[in-house]
JSON list of C-alpha atoms and ligand atoms in Angstrom, two decimals:
[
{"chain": "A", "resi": 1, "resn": "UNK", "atom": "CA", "xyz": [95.56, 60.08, 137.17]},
{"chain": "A", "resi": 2, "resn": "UNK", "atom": "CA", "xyz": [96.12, 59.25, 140.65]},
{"chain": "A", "resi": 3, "resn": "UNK", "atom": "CA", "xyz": [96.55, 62.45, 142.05]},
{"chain": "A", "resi": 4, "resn": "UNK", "atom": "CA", "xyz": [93.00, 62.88, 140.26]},
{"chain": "A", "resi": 5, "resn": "UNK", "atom": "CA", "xyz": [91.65, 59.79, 141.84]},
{"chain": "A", "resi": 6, "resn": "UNK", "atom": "CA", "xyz": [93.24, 60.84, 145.13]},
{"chain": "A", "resi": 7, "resn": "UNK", "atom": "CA", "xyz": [91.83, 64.29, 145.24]},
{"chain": "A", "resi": 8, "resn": "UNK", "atom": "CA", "xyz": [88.35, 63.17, 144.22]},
{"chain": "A", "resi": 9, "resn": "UNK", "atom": "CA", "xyz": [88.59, 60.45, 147.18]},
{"chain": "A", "resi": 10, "resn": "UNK", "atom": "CA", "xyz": [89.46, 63.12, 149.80]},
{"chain": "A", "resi": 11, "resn": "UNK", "atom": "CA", "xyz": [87.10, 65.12, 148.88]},
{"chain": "A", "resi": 12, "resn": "UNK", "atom": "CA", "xyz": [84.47, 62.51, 149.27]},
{"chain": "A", "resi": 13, "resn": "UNK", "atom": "CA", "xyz": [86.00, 61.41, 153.13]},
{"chain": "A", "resi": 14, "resn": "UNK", "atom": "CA", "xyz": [86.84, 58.23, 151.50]},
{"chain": "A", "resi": 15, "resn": "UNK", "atom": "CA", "xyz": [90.64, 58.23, 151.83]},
{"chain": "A", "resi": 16, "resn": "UNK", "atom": "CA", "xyz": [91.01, 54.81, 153.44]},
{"chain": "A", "resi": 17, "resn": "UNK", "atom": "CA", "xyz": [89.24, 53.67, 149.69]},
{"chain": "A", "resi": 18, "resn": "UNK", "atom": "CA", "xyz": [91.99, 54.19, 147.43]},
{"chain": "A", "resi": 19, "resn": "UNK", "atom": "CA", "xyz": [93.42, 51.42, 147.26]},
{"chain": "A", "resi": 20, "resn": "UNK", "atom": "CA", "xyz": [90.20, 49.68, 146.11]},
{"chain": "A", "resi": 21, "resn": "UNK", "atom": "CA", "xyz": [90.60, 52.11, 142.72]},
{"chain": "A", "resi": 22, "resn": "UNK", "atom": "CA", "xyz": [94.43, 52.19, 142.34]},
{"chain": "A", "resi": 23, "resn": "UNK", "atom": "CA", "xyz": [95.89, 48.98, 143.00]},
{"chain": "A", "resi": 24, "resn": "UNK", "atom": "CA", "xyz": [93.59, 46.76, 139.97]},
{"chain": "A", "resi": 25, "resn": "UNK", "atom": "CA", "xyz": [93.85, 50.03, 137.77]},
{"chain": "A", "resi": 26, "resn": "UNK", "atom": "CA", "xyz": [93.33, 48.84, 133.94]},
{"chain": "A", "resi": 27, "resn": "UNK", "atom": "CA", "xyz": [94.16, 51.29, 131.59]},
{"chain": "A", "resi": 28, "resn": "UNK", "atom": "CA", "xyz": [92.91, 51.30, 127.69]},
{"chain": "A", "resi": 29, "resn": "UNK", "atom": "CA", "xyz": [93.99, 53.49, 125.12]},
{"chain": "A", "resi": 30, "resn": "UNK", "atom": "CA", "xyz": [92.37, 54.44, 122.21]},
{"chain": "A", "resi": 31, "resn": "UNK", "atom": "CA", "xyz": [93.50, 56.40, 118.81]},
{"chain": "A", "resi": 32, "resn": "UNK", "atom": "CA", "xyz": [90.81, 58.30, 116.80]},
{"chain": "A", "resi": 33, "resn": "UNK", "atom": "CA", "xyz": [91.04, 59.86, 113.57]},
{"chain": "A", "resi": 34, "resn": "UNK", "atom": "CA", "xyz": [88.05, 62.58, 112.64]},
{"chain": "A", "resi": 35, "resn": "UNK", "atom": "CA", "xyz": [88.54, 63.78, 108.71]},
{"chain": "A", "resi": 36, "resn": "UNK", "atom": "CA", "xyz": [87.69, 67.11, 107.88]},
{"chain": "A", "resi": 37, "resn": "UNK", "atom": "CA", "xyz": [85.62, 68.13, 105.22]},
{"chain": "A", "resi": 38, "resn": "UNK", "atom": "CA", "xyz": [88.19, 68.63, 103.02]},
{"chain": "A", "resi": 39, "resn": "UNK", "atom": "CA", "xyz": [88.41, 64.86, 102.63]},
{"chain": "A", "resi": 40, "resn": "UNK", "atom": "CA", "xyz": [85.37, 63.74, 103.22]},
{"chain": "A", "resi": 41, "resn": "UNK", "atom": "CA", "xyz": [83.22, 66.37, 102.01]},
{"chain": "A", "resi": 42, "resn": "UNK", "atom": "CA", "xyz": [80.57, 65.60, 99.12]},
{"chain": "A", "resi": 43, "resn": "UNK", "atom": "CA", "xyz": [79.67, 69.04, 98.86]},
{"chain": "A", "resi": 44, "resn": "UNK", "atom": "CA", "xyz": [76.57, 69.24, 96.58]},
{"chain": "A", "resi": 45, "resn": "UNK", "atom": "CA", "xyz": [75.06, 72.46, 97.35]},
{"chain": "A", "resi": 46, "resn": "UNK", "atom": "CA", "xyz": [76.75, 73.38, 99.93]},
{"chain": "A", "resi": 47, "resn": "UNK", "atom": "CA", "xyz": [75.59, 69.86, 101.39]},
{"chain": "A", "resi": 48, "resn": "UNK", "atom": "CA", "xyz": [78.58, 68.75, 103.36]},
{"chain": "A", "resi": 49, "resn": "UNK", "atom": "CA", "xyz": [79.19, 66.03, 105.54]},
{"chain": "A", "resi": 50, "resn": "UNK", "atom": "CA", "xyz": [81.14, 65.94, 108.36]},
{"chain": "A", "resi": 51, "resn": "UNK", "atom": "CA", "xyz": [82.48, 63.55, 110.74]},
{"chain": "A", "resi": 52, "resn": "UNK", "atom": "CA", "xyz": [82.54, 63.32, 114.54]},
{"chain": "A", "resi": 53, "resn": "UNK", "atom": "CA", "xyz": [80.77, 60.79, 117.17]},
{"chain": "A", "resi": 54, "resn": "UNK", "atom": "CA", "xyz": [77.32, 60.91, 118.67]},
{"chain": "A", "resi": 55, "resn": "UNK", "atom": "CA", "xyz": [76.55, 61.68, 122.32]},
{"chain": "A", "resi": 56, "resn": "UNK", "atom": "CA", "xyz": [77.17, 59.29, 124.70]},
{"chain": "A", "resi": 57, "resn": "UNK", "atom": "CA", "xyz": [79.21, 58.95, 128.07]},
{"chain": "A", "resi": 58, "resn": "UNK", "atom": "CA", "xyz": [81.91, 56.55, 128.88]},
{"chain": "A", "resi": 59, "resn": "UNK", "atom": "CA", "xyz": [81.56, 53.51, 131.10]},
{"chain": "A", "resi": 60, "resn": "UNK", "atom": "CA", "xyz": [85.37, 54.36, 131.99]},
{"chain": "A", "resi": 61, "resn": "UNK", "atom": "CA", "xyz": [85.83, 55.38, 135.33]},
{"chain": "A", "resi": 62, "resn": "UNK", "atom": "CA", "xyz": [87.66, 58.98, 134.36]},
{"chain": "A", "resi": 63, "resn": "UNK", "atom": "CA", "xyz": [88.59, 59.65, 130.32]},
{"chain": "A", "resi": 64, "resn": "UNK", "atom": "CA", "xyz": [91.44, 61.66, 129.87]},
{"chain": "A", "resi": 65, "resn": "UNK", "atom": "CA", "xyz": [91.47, 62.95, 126.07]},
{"chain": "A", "resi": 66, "resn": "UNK", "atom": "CA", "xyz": [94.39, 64.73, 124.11]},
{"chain": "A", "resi": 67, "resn": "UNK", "atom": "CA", "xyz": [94.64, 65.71, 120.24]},
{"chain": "A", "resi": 68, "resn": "UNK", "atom": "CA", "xyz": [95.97, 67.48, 117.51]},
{"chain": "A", "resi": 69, "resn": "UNK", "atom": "CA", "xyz": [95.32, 70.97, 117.81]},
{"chain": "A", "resi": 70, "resn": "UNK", "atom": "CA", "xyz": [91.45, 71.02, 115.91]},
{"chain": "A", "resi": 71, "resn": "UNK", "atom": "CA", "xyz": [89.06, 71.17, 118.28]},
{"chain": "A", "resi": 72, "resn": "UNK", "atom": "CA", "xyz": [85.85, 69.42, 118.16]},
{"chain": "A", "resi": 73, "resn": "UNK", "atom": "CA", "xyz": [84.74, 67.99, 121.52]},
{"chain": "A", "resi": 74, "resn": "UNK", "atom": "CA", "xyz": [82.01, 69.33, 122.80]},
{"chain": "A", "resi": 75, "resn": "UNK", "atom": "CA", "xyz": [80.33, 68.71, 126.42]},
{"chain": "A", "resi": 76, "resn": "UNK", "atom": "CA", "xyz": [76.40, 68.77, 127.31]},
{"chain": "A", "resi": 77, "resn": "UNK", "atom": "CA", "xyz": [75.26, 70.72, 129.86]},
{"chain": "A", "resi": 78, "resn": "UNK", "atom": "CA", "xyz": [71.92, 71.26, 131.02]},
{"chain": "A", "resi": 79, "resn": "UNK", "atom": "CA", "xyz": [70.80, 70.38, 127.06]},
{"chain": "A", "resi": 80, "resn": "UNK", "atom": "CA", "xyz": [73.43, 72.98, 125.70]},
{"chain": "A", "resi": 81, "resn": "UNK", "atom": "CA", "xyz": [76.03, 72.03, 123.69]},
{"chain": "A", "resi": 82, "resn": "UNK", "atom": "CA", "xyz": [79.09, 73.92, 124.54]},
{"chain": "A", "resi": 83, "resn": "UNK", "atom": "CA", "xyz": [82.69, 73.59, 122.87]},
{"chain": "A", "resi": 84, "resn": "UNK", "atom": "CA", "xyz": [85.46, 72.22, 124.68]},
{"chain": "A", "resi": 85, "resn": "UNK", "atom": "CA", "xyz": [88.64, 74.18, 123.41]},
{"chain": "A", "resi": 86, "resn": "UNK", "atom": "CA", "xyz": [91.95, 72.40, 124.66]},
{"chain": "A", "resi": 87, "resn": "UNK", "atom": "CA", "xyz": [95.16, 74.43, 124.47]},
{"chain": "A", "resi": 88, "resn": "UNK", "atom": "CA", "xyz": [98.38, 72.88, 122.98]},
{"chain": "A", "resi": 89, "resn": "UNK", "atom": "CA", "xyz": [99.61, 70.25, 125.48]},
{"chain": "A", "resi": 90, "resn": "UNK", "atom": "CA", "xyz": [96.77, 70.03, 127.75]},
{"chain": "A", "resi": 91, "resn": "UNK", "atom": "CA", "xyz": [93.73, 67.20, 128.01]},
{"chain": "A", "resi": 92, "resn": "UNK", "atom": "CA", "xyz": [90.59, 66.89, 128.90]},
{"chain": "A", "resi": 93, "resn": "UNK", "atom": "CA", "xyz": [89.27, 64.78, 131.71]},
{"chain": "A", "resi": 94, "resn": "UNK", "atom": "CA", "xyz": [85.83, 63.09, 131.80]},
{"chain": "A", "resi": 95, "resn": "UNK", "atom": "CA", "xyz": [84.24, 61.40, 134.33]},
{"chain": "A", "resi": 96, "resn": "UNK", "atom": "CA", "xyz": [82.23, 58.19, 133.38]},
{"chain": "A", "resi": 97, "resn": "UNK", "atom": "CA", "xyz": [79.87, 56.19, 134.36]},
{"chain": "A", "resi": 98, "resn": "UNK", "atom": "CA", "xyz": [82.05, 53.88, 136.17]},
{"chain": "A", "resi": 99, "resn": "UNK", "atom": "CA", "xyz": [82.89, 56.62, 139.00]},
{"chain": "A", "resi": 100, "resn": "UNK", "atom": "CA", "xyz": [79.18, 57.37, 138.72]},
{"chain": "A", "resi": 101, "resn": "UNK", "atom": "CA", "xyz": [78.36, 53.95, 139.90]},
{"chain": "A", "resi": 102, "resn": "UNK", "atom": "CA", "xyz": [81.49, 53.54, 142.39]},
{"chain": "A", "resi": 103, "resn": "UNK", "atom": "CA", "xyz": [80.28, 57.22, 144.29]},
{"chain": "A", "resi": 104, "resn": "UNK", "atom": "CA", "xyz": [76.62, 55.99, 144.18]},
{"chain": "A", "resi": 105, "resn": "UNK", "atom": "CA", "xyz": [76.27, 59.13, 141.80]},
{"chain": "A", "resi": 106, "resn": "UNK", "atom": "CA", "xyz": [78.22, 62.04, 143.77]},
{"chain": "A", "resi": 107, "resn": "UNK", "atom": "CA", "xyz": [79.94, 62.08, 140.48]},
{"chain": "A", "resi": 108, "resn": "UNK", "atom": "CA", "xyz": [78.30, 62.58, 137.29]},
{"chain": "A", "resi": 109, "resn": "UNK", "atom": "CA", "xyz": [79.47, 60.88, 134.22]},
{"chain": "A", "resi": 110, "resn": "UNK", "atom": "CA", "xyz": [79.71, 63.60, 131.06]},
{"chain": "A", "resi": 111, "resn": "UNK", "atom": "CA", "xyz": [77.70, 63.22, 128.21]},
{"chain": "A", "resi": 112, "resn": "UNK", "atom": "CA", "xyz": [79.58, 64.32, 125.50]},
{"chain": "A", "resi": 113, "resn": "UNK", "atom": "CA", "xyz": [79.82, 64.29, 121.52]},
{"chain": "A", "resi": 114, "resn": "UNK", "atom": "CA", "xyz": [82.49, 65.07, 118.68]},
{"chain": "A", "resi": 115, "resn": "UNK", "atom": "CA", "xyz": [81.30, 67.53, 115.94]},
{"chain": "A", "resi": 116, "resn": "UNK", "atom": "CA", "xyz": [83.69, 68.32, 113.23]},
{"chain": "A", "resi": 117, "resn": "UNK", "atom": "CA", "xyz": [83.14, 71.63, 111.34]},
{"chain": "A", "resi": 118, "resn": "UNK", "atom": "CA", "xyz": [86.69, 72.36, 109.22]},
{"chain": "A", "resi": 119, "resn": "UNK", "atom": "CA", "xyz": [88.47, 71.13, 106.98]},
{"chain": "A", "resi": 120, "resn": "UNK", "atom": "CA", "xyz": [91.49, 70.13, 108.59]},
{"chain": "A", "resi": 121, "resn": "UNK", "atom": "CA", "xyz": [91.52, 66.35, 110.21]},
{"chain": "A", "resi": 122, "resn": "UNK", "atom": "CA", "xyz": [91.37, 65.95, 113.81]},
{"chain": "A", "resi": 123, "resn": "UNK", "atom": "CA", "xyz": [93.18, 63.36, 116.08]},
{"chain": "A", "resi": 124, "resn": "UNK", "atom": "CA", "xyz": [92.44, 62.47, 119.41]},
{"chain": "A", "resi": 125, "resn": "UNK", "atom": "CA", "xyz": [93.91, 59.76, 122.04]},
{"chain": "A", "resi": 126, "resn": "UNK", "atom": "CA", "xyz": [91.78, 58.89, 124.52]},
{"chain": "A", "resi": 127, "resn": "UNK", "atom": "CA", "xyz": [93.23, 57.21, 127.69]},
{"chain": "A", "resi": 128, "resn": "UNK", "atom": "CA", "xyz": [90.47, 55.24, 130.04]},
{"chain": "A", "resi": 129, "resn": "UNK", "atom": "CA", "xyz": [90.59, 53.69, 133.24]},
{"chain": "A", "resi": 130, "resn": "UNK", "atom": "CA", "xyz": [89.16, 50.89, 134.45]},
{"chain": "A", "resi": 131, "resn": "UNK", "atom": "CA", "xyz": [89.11, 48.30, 137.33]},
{"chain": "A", "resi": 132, "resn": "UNK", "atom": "CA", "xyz": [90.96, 44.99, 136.12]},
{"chain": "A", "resi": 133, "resn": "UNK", "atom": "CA", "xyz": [88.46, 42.42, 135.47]},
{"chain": "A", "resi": 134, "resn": "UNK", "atom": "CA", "xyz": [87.83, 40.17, 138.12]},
{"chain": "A", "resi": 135, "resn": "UNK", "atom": "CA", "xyz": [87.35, 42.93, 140.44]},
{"chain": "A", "resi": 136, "resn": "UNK", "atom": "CA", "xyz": [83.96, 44.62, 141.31]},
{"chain": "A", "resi": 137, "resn": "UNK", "atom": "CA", "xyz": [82.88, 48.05, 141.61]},
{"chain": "A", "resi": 138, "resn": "UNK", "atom": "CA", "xyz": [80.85, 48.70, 144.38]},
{"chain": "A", "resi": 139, "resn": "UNK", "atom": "CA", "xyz": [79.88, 51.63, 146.04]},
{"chain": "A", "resi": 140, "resn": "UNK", "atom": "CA", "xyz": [82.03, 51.93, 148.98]},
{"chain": "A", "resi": 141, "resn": "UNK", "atom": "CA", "xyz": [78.54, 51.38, 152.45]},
{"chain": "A", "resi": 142, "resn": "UNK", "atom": "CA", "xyz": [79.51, 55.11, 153.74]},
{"chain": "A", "resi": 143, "resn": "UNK", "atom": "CA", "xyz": [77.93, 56.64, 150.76]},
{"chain": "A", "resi": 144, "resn": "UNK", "atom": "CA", "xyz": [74.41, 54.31, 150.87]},
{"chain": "A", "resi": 145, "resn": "UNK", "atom": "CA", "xyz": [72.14, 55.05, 152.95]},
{"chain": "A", "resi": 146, "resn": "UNK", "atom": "CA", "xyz": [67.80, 55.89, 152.88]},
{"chain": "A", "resi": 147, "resn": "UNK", "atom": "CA", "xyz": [68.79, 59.24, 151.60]},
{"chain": "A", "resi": 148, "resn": "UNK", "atom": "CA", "xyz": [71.20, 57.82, 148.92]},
{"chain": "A", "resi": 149, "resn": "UNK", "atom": "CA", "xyz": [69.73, 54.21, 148.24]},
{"chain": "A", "resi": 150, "resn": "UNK", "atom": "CA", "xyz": [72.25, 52.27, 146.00]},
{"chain": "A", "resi": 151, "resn": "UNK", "atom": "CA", "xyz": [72.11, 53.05, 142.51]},
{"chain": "A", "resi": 152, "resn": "UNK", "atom": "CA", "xyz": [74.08, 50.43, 140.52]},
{"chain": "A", "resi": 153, "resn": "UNK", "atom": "CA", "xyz": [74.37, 47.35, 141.43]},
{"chain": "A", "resi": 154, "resn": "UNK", "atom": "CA", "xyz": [78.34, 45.91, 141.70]},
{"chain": "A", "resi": 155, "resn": "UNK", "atom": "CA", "xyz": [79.68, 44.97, 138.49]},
{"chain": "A", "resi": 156, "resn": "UNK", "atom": "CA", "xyz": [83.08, 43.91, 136.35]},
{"chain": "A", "resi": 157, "resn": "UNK", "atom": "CA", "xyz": [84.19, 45.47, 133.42]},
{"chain": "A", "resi": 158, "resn": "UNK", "atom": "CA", "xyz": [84.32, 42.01, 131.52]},
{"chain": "A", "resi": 159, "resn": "UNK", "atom": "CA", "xyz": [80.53, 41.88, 131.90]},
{"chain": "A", "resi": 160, "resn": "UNK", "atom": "CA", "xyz": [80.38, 45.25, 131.19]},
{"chain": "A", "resi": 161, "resn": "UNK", "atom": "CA", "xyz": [81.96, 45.32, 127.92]},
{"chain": "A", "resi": 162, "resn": "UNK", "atom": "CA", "xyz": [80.26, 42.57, 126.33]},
{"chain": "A", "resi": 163, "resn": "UNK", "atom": "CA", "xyz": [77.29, 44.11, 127.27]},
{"chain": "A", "resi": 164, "resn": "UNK", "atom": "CA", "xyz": [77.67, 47.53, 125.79]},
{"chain": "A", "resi": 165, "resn": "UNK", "atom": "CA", "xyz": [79.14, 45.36, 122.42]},
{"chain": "A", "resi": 166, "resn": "UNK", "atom": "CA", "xyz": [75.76, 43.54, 122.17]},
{"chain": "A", "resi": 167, "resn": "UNK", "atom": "CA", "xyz": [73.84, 46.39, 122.01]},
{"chain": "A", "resi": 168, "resn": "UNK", "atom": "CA", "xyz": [72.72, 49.46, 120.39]},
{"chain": "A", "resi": 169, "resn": "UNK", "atom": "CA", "xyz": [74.90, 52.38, 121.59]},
{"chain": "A", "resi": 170, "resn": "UNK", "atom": "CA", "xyz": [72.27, 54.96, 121.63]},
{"chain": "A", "resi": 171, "resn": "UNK", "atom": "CA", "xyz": [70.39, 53.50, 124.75]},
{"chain": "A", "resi": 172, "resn": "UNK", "atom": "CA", "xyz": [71.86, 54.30, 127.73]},
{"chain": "A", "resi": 173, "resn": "UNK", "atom": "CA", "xyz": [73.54, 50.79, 128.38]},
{"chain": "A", "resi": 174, "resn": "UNK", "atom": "CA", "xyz": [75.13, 51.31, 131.16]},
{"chain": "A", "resi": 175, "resn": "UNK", "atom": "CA", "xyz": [71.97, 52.01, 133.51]},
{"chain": "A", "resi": 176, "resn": "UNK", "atom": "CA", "xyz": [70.05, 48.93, 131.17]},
{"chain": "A", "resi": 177, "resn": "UNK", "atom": "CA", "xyz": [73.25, 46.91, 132.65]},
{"chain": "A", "resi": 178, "resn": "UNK", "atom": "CA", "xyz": [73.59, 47.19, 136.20]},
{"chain": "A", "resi": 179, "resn": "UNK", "atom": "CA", "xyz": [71.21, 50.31, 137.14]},
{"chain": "A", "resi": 180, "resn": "UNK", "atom": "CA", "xyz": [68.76, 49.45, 140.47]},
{"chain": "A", "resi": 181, "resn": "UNK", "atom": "CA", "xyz": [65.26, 50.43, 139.70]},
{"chain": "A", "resi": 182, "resn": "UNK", "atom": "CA", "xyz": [63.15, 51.28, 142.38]},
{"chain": "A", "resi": 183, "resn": "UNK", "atom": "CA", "xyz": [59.46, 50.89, 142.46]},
{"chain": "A", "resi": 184, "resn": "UNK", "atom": "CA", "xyz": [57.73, 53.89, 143.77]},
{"chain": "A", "resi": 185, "resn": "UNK", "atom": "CA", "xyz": [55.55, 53.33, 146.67]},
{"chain": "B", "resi": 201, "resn": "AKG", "atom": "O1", "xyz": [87.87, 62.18, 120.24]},
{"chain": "B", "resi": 201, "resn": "AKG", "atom": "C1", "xyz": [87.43, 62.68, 121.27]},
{"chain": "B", "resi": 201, "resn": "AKG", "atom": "O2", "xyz": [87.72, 63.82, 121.64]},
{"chain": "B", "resi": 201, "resn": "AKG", "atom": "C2", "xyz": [86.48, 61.92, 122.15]},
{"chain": "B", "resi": 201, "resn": "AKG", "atom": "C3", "xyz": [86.21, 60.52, 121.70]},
{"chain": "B", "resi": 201, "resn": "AKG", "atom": "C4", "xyz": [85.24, 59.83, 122.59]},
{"chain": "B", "resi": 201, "resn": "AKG", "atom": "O3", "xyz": [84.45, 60.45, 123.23]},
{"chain": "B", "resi": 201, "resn": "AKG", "atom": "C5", "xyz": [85.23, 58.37, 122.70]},
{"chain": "B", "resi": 201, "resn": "AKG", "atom": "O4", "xyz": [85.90, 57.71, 121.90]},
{"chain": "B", "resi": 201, "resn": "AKG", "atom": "O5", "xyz": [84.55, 57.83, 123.57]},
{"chain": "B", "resi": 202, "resn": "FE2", "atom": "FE1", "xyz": [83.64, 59.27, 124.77]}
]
């Protein structure tokens, strides 16, 4: 994760930042359990349901995602839907909309979704980071400027997060929480 973090930085010519994401790194993790149809199927006519998680993106700064080996993650790109197939012992990593708001959107956060279509259960572990509350993310001044006027404003997870838990999950929070609108002239 900090190689990640550190490679992402360089790349950006903000080296001499990295402290300001490593040093109050916060780190949640999170177990999921997806049954397949076999369980939860009520298949009348061929009518079954299955389980999974709506689109959304993660206000974590990157997500880094294992499981079991039943696929079922799926990414969206450019309004397609396309199926993210993880080999034995390897994970996923997402941004989220955290690093979107700390690179004044050089990165993009993924919006992504879990569709199960089998019978077997899935599991998943998802490992997020975050900034330790107390501390604010704020896009570092070298990348705001007239071309790239600031897009969120600073913000701490603590806010964050009771936020996003007092409100419908479908919006797009995140922008509704700290997101700088700009009237156009
Ligand atoms: O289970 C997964 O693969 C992803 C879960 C997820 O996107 C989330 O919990 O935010
Ligand atoms: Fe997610």
């Amino acid at each position: 994760m900090k190689m990640l973090k550190r490679m992402i930085l360089e790349n950006l010519g903000l080296k001499n930042h990295i402290h300001e994401l490593l040093d109050p790194n916060f780190i949640m993790f999170r177990f999921t359990h997806y049954k397949g149809s076999s369980i939860i199927s009520e298949d009348h006519e061929n009518n079954i349901k299955y389980d999974g998680l709506s689109g959304h993106t993660d206000v974590s700064f990157l997500t880094f995602i294992s499981q079991n080996q039943v696929n079922g993650l799926q990414i969206n790109k450019n309004g397609e839907w396309i199926d993210v197939n993880l080999s034995p012992n390897s994970y996923a990593v997402l941004c989220g909309d955290s690093f979107k708001a700390w690179t004044n959107g050089r990165l993009h956060s993924v919006y992504h979704r879990v569709t199960m279509s089998g019978e077997i259960d899935r599991f998943s572990i998802q490992f997020n980071t975050y900034l330790k509350p107390g501390h604010f993310i704020e896009a570092p001044k070298e990348l705001v400027d007239e071309k790239h006027p600031l897009l969120f404003k600073p913000y701490e997870m603590l806010g964050l997060f009771s936020y996003v838990a007092s409100r419908d999950s479908s919006v797009d929070v995140f922008k509704d929480y700290c997101g700088v609108s700009y009237d156009k002239m």
